[in-house]
Amino acid sequence: MSGLLSIDGKTALVTGGGSGIGRMIAEVLVAQGARTYIVGRTRATLDATAAELSSSGTCIALPGDLSTVEGGRAVAATFAAMEPRLDLLVNNAGSMYDAPIDSFTEEGWDSVIDLNLKSVFFLTQALLPQLRAAASAQAHAAVVNIGSIGGLRIGPKENYSYQAAKAALHHMSGGLAKRLAAEHITVNAIAPGFFPSALTPVDKPEIVEMMSNMVPRKRIGTPEDIGGTVAFLASRAASFITGAVIPLEGGMAL
Ligand SMILES: NC(=O)c1ccc[n+]([C@@H]2O[C@H](COP(=O)([O-])OP(=O)(O)OC[C@H]3O[C@@H](n4cnc5c(N)ncnc54)[C@H](OP(=O)(O)O)[C@@H]3O)[C@@H](O)[C@H]2O)c1
């Protein structure tokens, strides 16, 4: 039973790992002993995060733009040139657009669907050789897709493409899970509620209080909450969990 909850020595890749929720996930993975690659468009942010997180382990910046299939394939090729195997892929990079229904744009539809849904499929496809190389009956490889509470229930914002992308991502995770289960690769989605980030700015105490009051657990999310859940899904303890959508929102969707 020793090592049941450990991810020590595993190799991980976190998209959008330079900031926000992705950085929270990377922080926990690095501290728990996973050699962790972080992907994003902004080299300076990635380098700064990689340098800071490397004080507790190994964190490597891997710049790239995942908004196109070609961009994702380029990231996968760079990764493959450095690592033969990938134990944990966290598809976290995402964006949100909201606008009143009458002025909602095609660009606001396409950009969100492309990054939050299409790129997840094609990056996972491009990294399958490395995931397969890591996966065995003794130790599964894990794909974790970061969905949203907004894919479980409709919130106050008019973010139609985001709602559609996240609900589809949850459902697609099940499709990938079913196909890849026999190859010892699990695929699960996490549906976060409020976590502080550029997407969910919490720059004033009143905002934190207002958000916390909407959550039965009476607080917003922390790095331990999201990073701990991802680490668990990559550990031996979660080998039999696949195709799940795990709400991580302090009971907000209840
Ligand atoms: N925060 C929340 O409360 C919350 C709630 C539910 C779900 N989520 C989900 O959690 C995930 C992370 O969100 P967040 O709140 O952390 O947002 P964020 O603060 O805006 O971070 C997004 C990250 O993705 C990267 N990124 C954006 N576009 C990219 C692209 N084209 N290629 C590569 N990387 C790209 C960004 O880096 P660069 O800009 O440098 O590329 C950044 O590191 C998203 O999928 C979001 O939908 C968040």
XYZ file of N, CA and C and ligand atoms in Angstrom:
810
model
N 0.814 -1.217 0.000
C 0.000 0.000 0.000
C 0.846 1.265 0.000
N 2.162 1.126 0.154
C 2.935 2.357 0.224
C 2.942 3.041 -1.140
N 2.849 4.351 -1.130
C 2.805 5.105 -2.376
C 1.435 5.172 -3.011
N 0.394 4.701 -2.304
C -0.952 4.661 -2.890
C -1.408 6.031 -3.378
N -1.071 7.073 -2.625
C -1.508 8.432 -2.986
C -0.368 9.280 -3.537
N 0.734 8.633 -3.892
C 1.913 9.399 -4.319
C 1.933 9.651 -5.821
N 2.491 10.814 -6.209
C 2.783 11.073 -7.628
C 4.278 11.346 -7.806
N 5.040 11.009 -6.803
C 6.482 11.262 -6.830
C 7.122 10.549 -8.029
N 7.923 11.295 -8.796
C 8.638 10.702 -9.925
C 7.849 10.664 -11.216
N 6.583 11.082 -11.179
C 5.788 11.081 -12.412
C 6.119 12.331 -13.244
N 5.785 12.269 -14.534
C 5.963 13.415 -15.430
C 4.582 13.966 -15.782
N 4.443 15.293 -15.647
C 3.138 15.935 -15.872
C 3.276 17.104 -16.834
N 2.202 17.391 -17.556
C 2.151 18.586 -18.408
C 0.831 19.300 -18.097
N 0.928 20.589 -17.757
C -0.256 21.376 -17.397
C -0.392 22.531 -18.382
N -1.453 22.542 -19.178
C -1.643 23.680 -20.087
C -2.190 24.860 -19.279
N -1.762 26.060 -19.670
C -2.137 27.239 -18.886
C -1.529 27.204 -17.498
N -0.377 26.558 -17.364
C 0.236 26.356 -16.045
C 1.012 27.546 -15.509
N 1.111 28.617 -16.317
C 1.892 29.771 -15.859
C 1.146 30.662 -14.896
N -0.190 30.584 -14.920
C -0.971 31.501 -14.073
C -2.299 30.849 -13.700
N -3.032 31.492 -12.795
C -4.376 31.068 -12.425
C -4.444 29.642 -11.894
N -5.505 28.954 -12.270
C -5.743 27.588 -11.782
C -4.622 26.643 -12.219
N -4.117 26.833 -13.433
C -3.039 25.961 -13.914
C -1.800 26.077 -13.054
N -1.491 27.287 -12.647
C -0.346 27.485 -11.759
C -0.601 26.816 -10.402
N -1.833 26.916 -9.902
C -2.166 26.254 -8.617
C -1.921 24.752 -8.734
N -2.359 24.183 -9.863
C -2.185 22.736 -10.071
C -0.690 22.405 -10.145
N 0.045 23.197 -10.938
C 1.482 22.935 -11.098
C 2.215 23.039 -9.765
N 1.819 24.018 -8.964
C 2.473 24.210 -7.654
C 2.375 22.938 -6.807
N 1.177 22.348 -6.777
C 0.983 21.137 -5.972
C 1.728 19.955 -6.594
N 1.634 19.816 -7.911
C 2.298 18.670 -8.569
C 3.806 18.709 -8.338
N 4.401 19.887 -8.508
C 5.858 20.025 -8.320
C 6.220 19.684 -6.873
N 5.458 20.237 -5.932
C 5.763 19.998 -4.509
C 5.609 18.524 -4.135
N 4.737 17.812 -4.879
C 4.533 16.384 -4.592
C 5.498 15.495 -5.386
N 6.449 16.106 -6.080
C 7.512 15.311 -6.707
C 7.333 14.994 -8.172
N 6.331 15.614 -8.828
C 6.162 15.364 -10.277
C 7.005 16.364 -11.063
N 7.703 15.848 -12.063
C 8.448 16.694 -12.995
C 7.406 17.319 -13.906
N 7.228 18.654 -13.797
C 6.025 19.281 -14.353
C 6.346 20.314 -15.425
N 5.791 20.121 -16.611
C 5.908 21.072 -17.719
C 4.686 21.984 -17.701
N 4.923 23.284 -17.898
C 3.804 24.223 -17.952
C 3.793 24.922 -19.316
N 2.585 24.986 -19.922
C 2.435 25.533 -21.277
C 1.598 26.810 -21.237
N 2.001 27.800 -22.035
C 1.227 29.035 -22.181
C 1.842 29.867 -23.281
N 1.162 30.987 -23.608
C 1.673 31.824 -24.701
C 2.717 32.825 -24.228
N 2.655 33.207 -22.943
C 3.488 34.314 -22.465
C 4.764 33.781 -21.819
N 5.854 33.858 -22.574
C 7.125 33.264 -22.131
C 7.564 33.816 -20.763
N 7.430 35.140 -20.573
C 7.903 35.758 -19.324
C 7.152 35.187 -18.115
N 5.839 35.018 -18.261
C 5.042 34.463 -17.147
C 5.448 33.027 -16.867
N 5.606 32.257 -17.938
C 5.990 30.845 -17.778
C 7.344 30.721 -17.092
N 8.311 31.533 -17.560
C 9.663 31.466 -16.992
C 9.654 31.839 -15.509
N 8.887 32.892 -15.178
C 8.833 33.324 -13.771
C 8.198 32.237 -12.901
N 7.107 31.644 -13.384
C 6.439 30.587 -12.606
C 7.354 29.368 -12.475
N 7.984 28.979 -13.582
C 8.867 27.801 -13.533
C 10.010 28.029 -12.541
N 10.551 29.245 -12.537
C 11.656 29.543 -11.609
C 11.167 29.476 -10.159
N 9.999 30.063 -9.908
C 9.481 30.055 -8.518
C 9.152 28.636 -8.054
N 8.445 27.889 -8.889
C 8.022 26.544 -8.457
C 9.206 25.582 -8.356
N 10.262 25.855 -9.114
C 11.419 24.954 -9.077
C 12.144 25.005 -7.741
N 11.764 25.932 -6.861
C 12.372 25.938 -5.523
C 11.936 24.703 -4.728
N 10.795 24.076 -5.117
C 10.374 22.872 -4.389
C 10.395 21.618 -5.262
N 11.000 21.696 -6.461
C 11.038 20.509 -7.322
C 11.452 20.885 -8.723
N 10.839 20.205 -9.727
C 11.222 20.477 -11.116
C 10.022 20.989 -11.903
N 10.140 22.218 -12.398
C 9.084 22.823 -13.218
C 9.731 23.433 -14.452
N 9.230 23.065 -15.638
C 9.871 23.452 -16.900
C 8.879 24.222 -17.782
N 9.302 25.403 -18.256
C 8.453 26.217 -19.130
C 8.451 25.653 -20.549
N 7.270 25.545 -21.145
C 7.153 25.053 -22.525
C 6.197 26.002 -23.266
N 6.736 27.068 -23.867
C 5.868 28.063 -24.511
C 5.147 27.501 -25.723
N 3.896 27.920 -25.918
C 3.140 27.480 -27.086
C 1.748 28.080 -27.078
N 1.139 28.088 -28.253
C -0.219 28.622 -28.393
C -1.146 27.476 -28.765
N -2.095 27.176 -27.883
C -2.975 26.021 -28.088
C -4.278 26.395 -28.785
N -4.366 27.618 -29.304
C -5.639 28.028 -29.904
C -5.854 27.384 -31.276
N -4.794 26.783 -31.842
C -4.962 26.067 -33.111
C -4.463 24.627 -32.958
N -4.904 23.768 -33.830
C -4.455 22.363 -33.809
C -2.950 22.306 -34.069
N -2.469 23.124 -35.009
C -1.028 23.142 -35.322
C -0.226 23.562 -34.090
N -0.716 24.563 -33.374
C -0.034 25.019 -32.161
C 0.083 23.901 -31.131
N -0.998 23.153 -30.962
C -0.991 22.027 -30.025
C -0.020 20.938 -30.465
N -0.011 20.687 -31.770
C 0.915 19.649 -32.285
C 2.367 20.080 -32.095
N 2.632 21.379 -32.226
C 4.003 21.873 -32.015
C 4.410 21.689 -30.551
N 3.504 21.957 -29.626
C 3.791 21.754 -28.198
C 4.075 20.270 -27.931
N 3.237 19.408 -28.505
C 3.418 17.960 -28.301
C 4.758 17.498 -28.862
N 5.145 18.043 -30.030
C 6.422 17.634 -30.642
C 7.604 18.090 -29.778
N 7.529 19.300 -29.245
C 8.609 19.790 -28.373
C 8.703 18.921 -27.120
N 7.535 18.601 -26.549
C 7.531 17.754 -25.355
C 8.135 16.379 -25.667
N 7.708 15.803 -26.795
C 8.174 14.454 -27.155
C 9.682 14.411 -27.382
N 10.244 15.542 -27.808
C 11.704 15.581 -28.021
C 12.451 15.565 -26.690
N 11.748 15.910 -25.604
C 12.400 15.983 -24.287
C 12.053 14.815 -23.370
N 10.843 14.254 -23.536
C 10.382 13.211 -22.611
C 9.794 12.032 -23.382
N 10.155 10.812 -23.052
C 9.571 9.663 -23.750
C 8.174 9.293 -23.242
N 7.815 9.782 -22.013
C 6.535 9.343 -21.431
C 5.857 10.476 -20.683
N 4.550 10.362 -20.602
C 3.751 11.379 -19.908
C 2.737 10.658 -19.014
N 2.891 10.827 -17.697
C 1.986 10.157 -16.747
C 0.690 10.937 -16.545
N 0.765 12.271 -16.699
C -0.404 13.101 -16.379
C -0.488 14.291 -17.320
N -1.572 14.366 -18.058
C -1.849 15.534 -18.919
C -3.022 16.287 -18.307
N -2.793 17.563 -17.985
C -3.877 18.393 -17.450
C -4.245 19.436 -18.507
N -5.399 19.256 -19.136
C -5.899 20.206 -20.126
C -6.667 21.295 -19.383
N -5.944 22.363 -19.049
C -6.507 23.419 -18.206
C -6.694 24.742 -18.944
N -5.827 25.035 -19.948
C -5.898 26.351 -20.614
C -7.314 26.582 -21.134
N -7.819 27.771 -20.877
C -9.173 28.065 -21.322
C -9.410 29.552 -21.336
N -10.463 29.949 -22.029
C -10.822 31.365 -22.059
C -12.335 31.469 -22.013
N -12.812 32.665 -21.710
C -14.257 32.883 -21.605
C -14.620 34.165 -22.330
N -15.761 34.178 -22.960
C -16.264 35.382 -23.624
C -17.723 35.497 -23.248
N -18.149 36.700 -22.883
C -19.578 36.882 -22.652
C -20.043 38.199 -23.262
N -21.235 38.174 -23.794
C -21.822 39.355 -24.426
C -23.329 39.139 -24.505
N -24.087 40.237 -24.531
C -25.546 40.095 -24.675
C -25.893 39.315 -25.939
N -26.963 38.573 -25.884
C -27.307 37.665 -26.980
C -27.355 38.378 -28.344
N -27.815 39.613 -28.368
C -27.965 40.305 -29.663
C -26.640 40.737 -30.274
N -25.597 40.862 -29.441
C -24.299 41.302 -30.006
C -23.207 40.242 -29.851
N -23.593 39.029 -29.458
C -22.624 37.930 -29.306
C -21.971 37.656 -30.673
N -20.630 37.631 -30.709
C -19.944 37.553 -32.012
C -19.542 36.126 -32.392
N -19.309 35.941 -33.664
C -18.815 34.651 -34.152
C -17.418 34.380 -33.590
N -16.598 35.432 -33.507
C -15.250 35.282 -32.942
C -15.332 34.830 -31.472
N -16.294 35.385 -30.745
C -16.495 34.981 -29.336
C -16.993 33.550 -29.213
N -17.628 33.078 -30.254
C -18.037 31.664 -30.275
C -16.833 30.775 -30.615
N -16.187 31.064 -31.766
C -15.136 30.186 -32.289
C -13.915 30.127 -31.374
N -13.475 31.281 -30.851
C -12.235 31.275 -30.062
C -12.398 30.436 -28.801
N -13.571 30.502 -28.188
C -13.799 29.753 -26.939
C -13.951 28.257 -27.215
N -14.682 27.926 -28.269
C -14.837 26.502 -28.608
C -13.484 25.916 -29.031
N -12.714 26.681 -29.794
C -11.423 26.177 -30.277
C -10.479 25.861 -29.130
N -10.326 26.791 -28.184
C -9.357 26.581 -27.094
C -9.891 25.614 -26.035
N -11.152 25.795 -25.633
C -11.670 25.035 -24.481
C -12.111 23.626 -24.831
N -12.335 23.372 -26.130
C -12.866 22.053 -26.501
C -12.020 21.367 -27.584
N -11.904 22.041 -28.733
C -11.211 21.406 -29.862
C -9.747 21.133 -29.524
N -9.076 22.109 -28.923
C -7.641 21.936 -28.662
C -7.394 20.836 -27.629
N -8.364 20.616 -26.740
C -8.199 19.547 -25.737
C -8.157 18.191 -26.439
N -9.074 18.016 -27.393
C -9.081 16.741 -28.116
C -7.776 16.534 -28.881
N -7.373 17.576 -29.645
C -6.219 17.364 -30.528
C -4.884 17.352 -29.788
N -4.784 18.046 -28.655
C -3.546 17.935 -27.872
C -3.463 16.539 -27.240
N -4.589 16.066 -26.734
C -4.602 14.710 -26.162
C -4.224 13.688 -27.232
N -4.795 13.841 -28.415
C -4.458 12.941 -29.531
C -2.955 12.978 -29.823
N -2.398 14.197 -29.872
C -0.973 14.339 -30.231
C -0.051 13.770 -29.157
N -0.525 13.724 -27.907
C 0.322 13.221 -26.811
C 0.041 11.760 -26.469
N -0.822 11.111 -27.247
C -1.140 9.702 -26.956
C 0.088 8.785 -26.940
N 1.067 8.952 -27.844
C 2.225 8.049 -27.772
C 2.943 8.119 -26.422
N 3.059 9.312 -25.868
C 3.746 9.466 -24.574
C 2.862 8.966 -23.423
N 1.553 9.195 -23.526
C 0.640 8.672 -22.493
C 0.653 7.145 -22.519
N 0.641 6.574 -23.723
C 0.668 5.108 -23.855
C 1.981 4.537 -23.313
N 3.065 5.276 -23.524
C 4.363 4.793 -23.048
C 4.418 4.761 -21.513
N 3.630 5.632 -20.873
C 3.641 5.687 -19.400
C 2.662 4.699 -18.778
N 1.623 4.322 -19.531
C 0.510 3.565 -18.954
C 0.789 2.064 -18.901
N 0.452 1.450 -17.761
C 0.566 -0.006 -17.630
C -0.511 -0.478 -16.664
N -0.673 -1.786 -16.577
C -1.667 -2.346 -15.656
C -1.335 -1.967 -14.213
N -0.071 -1.775 -13.928
C 0.352 -1.422 -12.562
C 0.192 0.066 -12.275
N 0.393 0.897 -13.286
C 0.355 2.351 -13.085
C -0.328 3.006 -14.285
N -1.512 3.564 -14.051
C -2.227 4.184 -15.172
C -1.606 5.534 -15.516
N -1.866 5.995 -16.746
C -1.618 7.394 -17.100
C -2.965 8.101 -16.992
N -2.911 9.403 -16.690
C -4.162 10.128 -16.429
C -4.260 11.377 -17.296
N -5.453 11.587 -17.851
C -5.781 12.861 -18.498
C -6.838 13.510 -17.615
N -6.592 14.769 -17.247
C -7.566 15.505 -16.433
C -7.959 16.766 -17.210
N -9.233 16.863 -17.536
C -9.742 18.022 -18.271
C -10.412 18.989 -17.294
N -9.995 20.250 -17.337
C -10.601 21.228 -16.428
C -11.836 21.824 -17.104
N -12.985 21.376 -16.650
C -14.263 21.877 -17.155
C -14.700 23.075 -16.338
N -15.958 23.095 -15.951
C -16.449 24.235 -15.158
C -17.814 23.921 -14.568
N -18.080 24.548 -13.443
C -19.444 24.506 -12.903
C -20.417 25.077 -13.946
N -19.871 25.966 -14.815
C -20.691 26.543 -15.882
C -21.096 25.519 -16.940
N -20.488 24.345 -16.907
C -20.892 23.253 -17.789
C -21.880 22.322 -17.112
N -22.123 22.568 -15.812
C -23.074 21.744 -15.054
C -24.406 22.466 -14.889
N -24.320 23.779 -14.677
C -25.556 24.562 -14.565
C -25.297 25.969 -15.097
N -26.351 26.632 -15.479
C -26.230 27.945 -16.117
C -26.077 29.024 -15.043
N -24.978 29.790 -15.140
C -24.746 30.882 -14.201
C -25.343 32.182 -14.703
N -24.976 33.301 -14.071
C -25.592 34.592 -14.427
C -25.085 35.201 -15.739
N -23.885 34.764 -16.214
C -23.284 35.426 -17.385
C -23.857 34.913 -18.705
N -23.884 35.793 -19.715
C -24.305 35.368 -21.059
C -23.077 34.849 -21.819
N -22.541 33.747 -21.348
C -21.311 33.188 -21.943
C -21.664 31.893 -22.696
N -22.449 32.058 -23.761
C -23.049 30.905 -24.446
C -22.024 29.908 -24.967
N -20.925 30.397 -25.564
C -19.934 29.471 -26.121
C -19.186 28.746 -24.996
N -18.999 29.426 -23.876
C -18.322 28.812 -22.723
C -19.200 27.708 -22.120
N -20.483 28.006 -21.946
C -21.402 26.982 -21.410
C -21.361 25.733 -22.290
N -21.431 25.968 -23.608
C -21.465 24.856 -24.572
C -20.144 24.095 -24.559
N -19.021 24.838 -24.548
C -17.705 24.189 -24.589
C -17.477 23.335 -23.346
N -17.834 23.854 -22.175
C -17.554 23.120 -20.932
C -18.468 21.896 -20.769
N -19.743 22.038 -21.135
C -20.639 20.868 -21.065
C -20.156 19.799 -22.048
N -19.734 20.243 -23.243
C -19.223 19.288 -24.242
C -17.922 18.651 -23.770
N -17.070 19.430 -23.119
C -15.804 18.887 -22.613
C -16.073 17.795 -21.570
N -17.035 18.051 -20.685
C -17.383 17.022 -19.691
C -17.809 15.732 -20.398
N -18.669 15.887 -21.408
C -19.212 14.711 -22.087
C -18.129 14.007 -22.905
N -17.282 14.810 -23.573
C -16.215 14.225 -24.381
C -15.214 13.462 -23.511
N -15.023 13.921 -22.279
C -14.106 13.217 -21.372
C -14.574 11.777 -21.191
N -15.894 11.588 -21.124
C -16.443 10.235 -21.014
C -16.144 9.405 -22.249
N -16.244 10.033 -23.422
C -15.954 9.321 -24.670
C -14.505 8.880 -24.739
N -13.611 9.777 -24.371
C -12.182 9.423 -24.365
C -11.910 8.352 -23.312
N -12.568 8.492 -22.169
C -12.357 7.527 -21.076
C -12.732 6.117 -21.514
N -13.870 6.018 -22.191
C -14.347 4.693 -22.622
C -13.374 4.065 -23.611
N -12.883 4.884 -24.549
C -11.971 4.372 -25.579
C -10.608 3.980 -25.012
N -10.118 4.759 -24.038
C -8.727 4.577 -23.592
C -8.588 3.718 -22.333
N -9.704 3.323 -21.742
C -9.655 2.579 -20.472
C -8.836 1.295 -20.584
N -9.026 0.557 -21.670
C -8.326 -0.720 -21.819
C -6.832 -0.534 -22.036
N -6.445 0.708 -22.372
C -5.017 1.011 -22.546
C -4.410 1.585 -21.264
N -5.143 1.480 -20.157
C -4.674 1.942 -18.835
C -4.509 3.462 -18.775
N -5.314 4.163 -19.564
C -5.313 5.627 -19.511
C -6.684 6.070 -19.014
N -6.713 6.789 -17.883
C -7.984 7.303 -17.379
C -8.189 8.728 -17.880
N -9.450 9.100 -18.055
C -9.786 10.469 -18.473
C -10.929 10.944 -17.587
N -10.679 11.998 -16.831
C -11.706 12.557 -15.957
C -11.763 14.068 -16.150
N -12.888 14.638 -15.777
C -13.034 16.103 -15.817
C -13.257 16.611 -14.400
N -12.732 17.788 -14.135
C -13.012 18.488 -12.876
C -13.809 19.733 -13.238
N -14.887 19.980 -12.518
C -15.724 21.159 -12.773
C -15.568 22.133 -11.606
N -14.608 23.090 -11.735
C -14.375 24.010 -10.613
C -15.485 25.051 -10.483
N -15.659 25.503 -9.237
C -16.473 26.686 -8.950
C -15.550 27.891 -8.919
N -15.640 28.722 -7.873
C -14.826 29.946 -7.799
C -13.391 29.663 -7.350
N -12.440 30.005 -8.203
C -11.014 29.989 -7.842
C -10.437 31.338 -8.276
N -9.604 31.979 -7.449
C -9.083 33.293 -7.822
C -8.156 33.210 -9.030
N -8.410 34.052 -10.043
C -7.588 34.045 -11.265
C -7.967 35.265 -12.090
N -7.302 35.429 -13.239
C -7.673 36.526 -14.135
C -9.118 36.353 -14.615
N -9.535 35.087 -14.750
C -10.904 34.794 -15.193
C -11.933 35.098 -14.099
N -11.536 34.875 -12.857
C -12.403 35.130 -11.702
C -11.645 36.057 -10.754
N -11.582 37.366 -11.071
C -10.780 38.272 -10.235
C -11.415 38.460 -8.852
N -10.602 38.374 -7.846
C -11.087 38.537 -6.461
C -10.210 39.591 -5.781
N -10.169 40.763 -6.402
C -9.232 41.777 -5.933
C -9.725 42.571 -4.722
N -10.978 42.375 -4.326
C -11.485 43.123 -3.170
C -12.087 42.152 -2.157
N -11.920 42.420 -0.843
C -12.483 41.519 0.172
C -14.000 41.357 0.029
N -14.683 42.434 -0.410
C -16.162 42.328 -0.565
C -16.523 41.275 -1.615
N -15.667 41.166 -2.661
C -15.961 40.190 -3.724
C -15.776 38.773 -3.194
N -14.688 38.578 -2.426
C -14.461 37.251 -1.834
C -15.639 36.883 -0.935
N -16.102 37.853 -0.156
C -17.207 37.585 0.765
C -18.496 37.276 -0.001
N -18.733 38.050 -1.060
C -19.943 37.841 -1.858
C -19.927 36.438 -2.492
N -18.743 36.065 -3.056
C -18.635 34.735 -3.669
C -18.772 33.640 -2.608
N -18.088 33.835 -1.484
C -18.104 32.813 -0.425
C -19.525 32.557 0.063
N -20.334 33.622 0.100
C -21.710 33.467 0.569
C -22.583 32.675 -0.394
N -22.105 32.519 -1.653
C -22.854 31.713 -2.630
C -22.486 30.227 -2.526
N -21.482 29.915 -1.701
C -20.934 28.553 -1.640
C -21.285 27.913 -0.289
N -21.922 26.746 -0.299
C -22.230 26.096 0.980
C -21.015 25.941 1.903
N -19.818 25.703 1.369
C -18.617 25.596 2.211
C -18.105 26.968 2.677
N -18.751 28.037 2.208
C -18.487 29.418 2.661
C -17.056 29.895 2.408
N -16.481 29.454 1.285
C -15.171 29.965 0.883
C -14.973 29.715 -0.601
N -13.905 30.325 -1.154
C -13.553 30.039 -2.555
C -12.440 28.987 -2.580
N -12.065 28.535 -3.783
C -11.117 27.421 -3.907
C -9.669 27.827 -3.691
N -8.841 26.849 -3.341
C -7.413 27.064 -3.047
C -6.561 26.135 -3.928
N -5.254 26.392 -3.997
C -4.365 25.472 -4.722
C -4.454 24.041 -4.195
N -4.599 23.889 -2.875
C -4.686 22.538 -2.309
C -5.925 21.812 -2.835
N -7.034 22.562 -2.986
C -8.281 21.936 -3.461
C -8.107 21.400 -4.885
N -7.647 22.253 -5.788
C -7.572 21.829 -7.207
C -6.348 20.946 -7.445
N -5.207 21.343 -6.882
C -3.987 20.546 -7.082
C -4.108 19.179 -6.423
N -4.730 19.154 -5.261
C -4.903 17.880 -4.542
C -5.798 16.926 -5.320
N -6.864 17.469 -5.926
C -7.779 16.606 -6.693
C -7.085 16.056 -7.937
N -6.310 16.906 -8.607
C -5.576 16.442 -9.797
C -4.542 15.385 -9.402
N -3.800 15.651 -8.329
C -2.774 14.692 -7.883
C -3.413 13.349 -7.532
N -4.555 13.411 -6.856
C -5.277 12.170 -6.513
C -5.624 11.373 -7.783
N -6.127 12.080 -8.804
C -6.526 11.382 -10.040
C -5.336 10.735 -10.742
N -4.143 11.277 -10.507
C -2.937 10.699 -11.129
C -2.326 9.593 -10.280
N -2.778 9.474 -9.029
C -2.183 8.484 -8.117
C -2.824 7.105 -8.302
N -2.178 6.091 -7.794
C -2.696 4.719 -7.861
C -4.078 4.603 -7.227
N -4.353 5.467 -6.258
C -5.637 5.413 -5.542
C -6.828 5.654 -6.479
N -6.590 6.352 -7.597
C -7.697 6.714 -8.495
C -7.707 5.890 -9.779
N -6.963 4.790 -9.793
C -6.817 4.001 -11.022
C -8.151 3.481 -11.585
N -9.153 3.317 -10.715
C -10.435 2.726 -11.134
C -11.481 3.808 -11.439
N -11.074 5.070 -11.347
C -11.993 6.186 -11.622
C -11.732 6.678 -13.041
N -12.713 6.545 -13.915
C -12.548 7.121 -15.252
C -13.900 7.548 -15.804
N -13.877 8.626 -16.588
C -15.118 9.147 -17.160
C -15.943 9.967 -16.190
N -15.358 10.293 -15.032
C -16.119 11.049 -14.028
C -16.018 12.548 -14.280
N -17.045 13.271 -13.869
C -17.001 14.741 -13.814
C -17.105 15.096 -12.340
N -16.024 15.614 -11.792
C -15.963 15.849 -10.347
C -16.236 17.327 -10.061
N -17.371 17.655 -9.462
C -17.617 19.047 -9.096
C -16.645 19.448 -7.990
N -16.005 20.604 -8.138
C -15.034 21.064 -7.134
C -15.392 22.513 -6.827
N -16.489 22.654 -6.081
C -17.104 23.971 -5.951
C -17.729 24.193 -4.578
N -17.307 23.418 -3.590
C -17.802 23.625 -2.229
C -19.306 23.454 -2.090
N -19.910 22.698 -2.998
C -21.346 22.429 -2.899
C -22.212 23.430 -3.655
N -21.585 24.316 -4.414
C -22.336 25.377 -5.094
C -23.352 24.871 -6.116
N -23.075 23.722 -6.718
C -23.988 23.209 -7.760
C -25.162 22.431 -7.154
N -25.183 22.303 -5.831
C -26.254 21.503 -5.208
C -27.576 22.255 -5.206
N -11.102 30.580 -12.110
C -12.288 30.023 -11.999
O -13.059 30.393 -11.101
C -12.696 28.913 -12.927
C -13.934 28.282 -12.697
C -14.311 27.243 -13.519
C -13.478 26.799 -14.521
N -12.285 27.430 -14.731
C -11.431 26.903 -15.799
O -10.107 26.766 -15.329
C -9.197 26.902 -16.418
C -8.141 27.938 -16.055
O -8.812 29.180 -15.873
P -8.209 30.372 -15.013
O -9.315 30.866 -14.167
O -6.959 29.973 -14.367
O -7.989 31.420 -16.196
P -6.764 32.399 -16.485
O -6.310 32.989 -15.196
O -7.272 33.289 -17.568
O -5.620 31.428 -17.025
C -5.677 30.863 -18.312
C -4.338 30.229 -18.598
O -4.404 29.631 -19.886
C -3.345 30.123 -20.688
N -3.812 30.262 -22.071
C -4.827 31.041 -22.523
N -4.919 30.938 -23.862
C -3.967 30.075 -24.261
C -3.555 29.575 -25.521
N -4.157 29.959 -26.658
N -2.536 28.697 -25.571
C -1.891 28.311 -24.428
N -2.236 28.755 -23.199
C -3.258 29.629 -23.127
C -2.988 31.497 -20.095
O -1.639 31.840 -20.349
P -1.231 32.826 -21.564
O -2.209 33.940 -21.556
O 0.164 33.241 -21.233
O -1.294 31.998 -22.800
C -3.207 31.241 -18.610
O -2.071 30.676 -18.011
C -10.051 27.304 -17.635
O -10.292 26.157 -18.420
C -11.324 27.810 -17.011
O -12.425 27.698 -17.869
C -11.884 28.484 -13.970
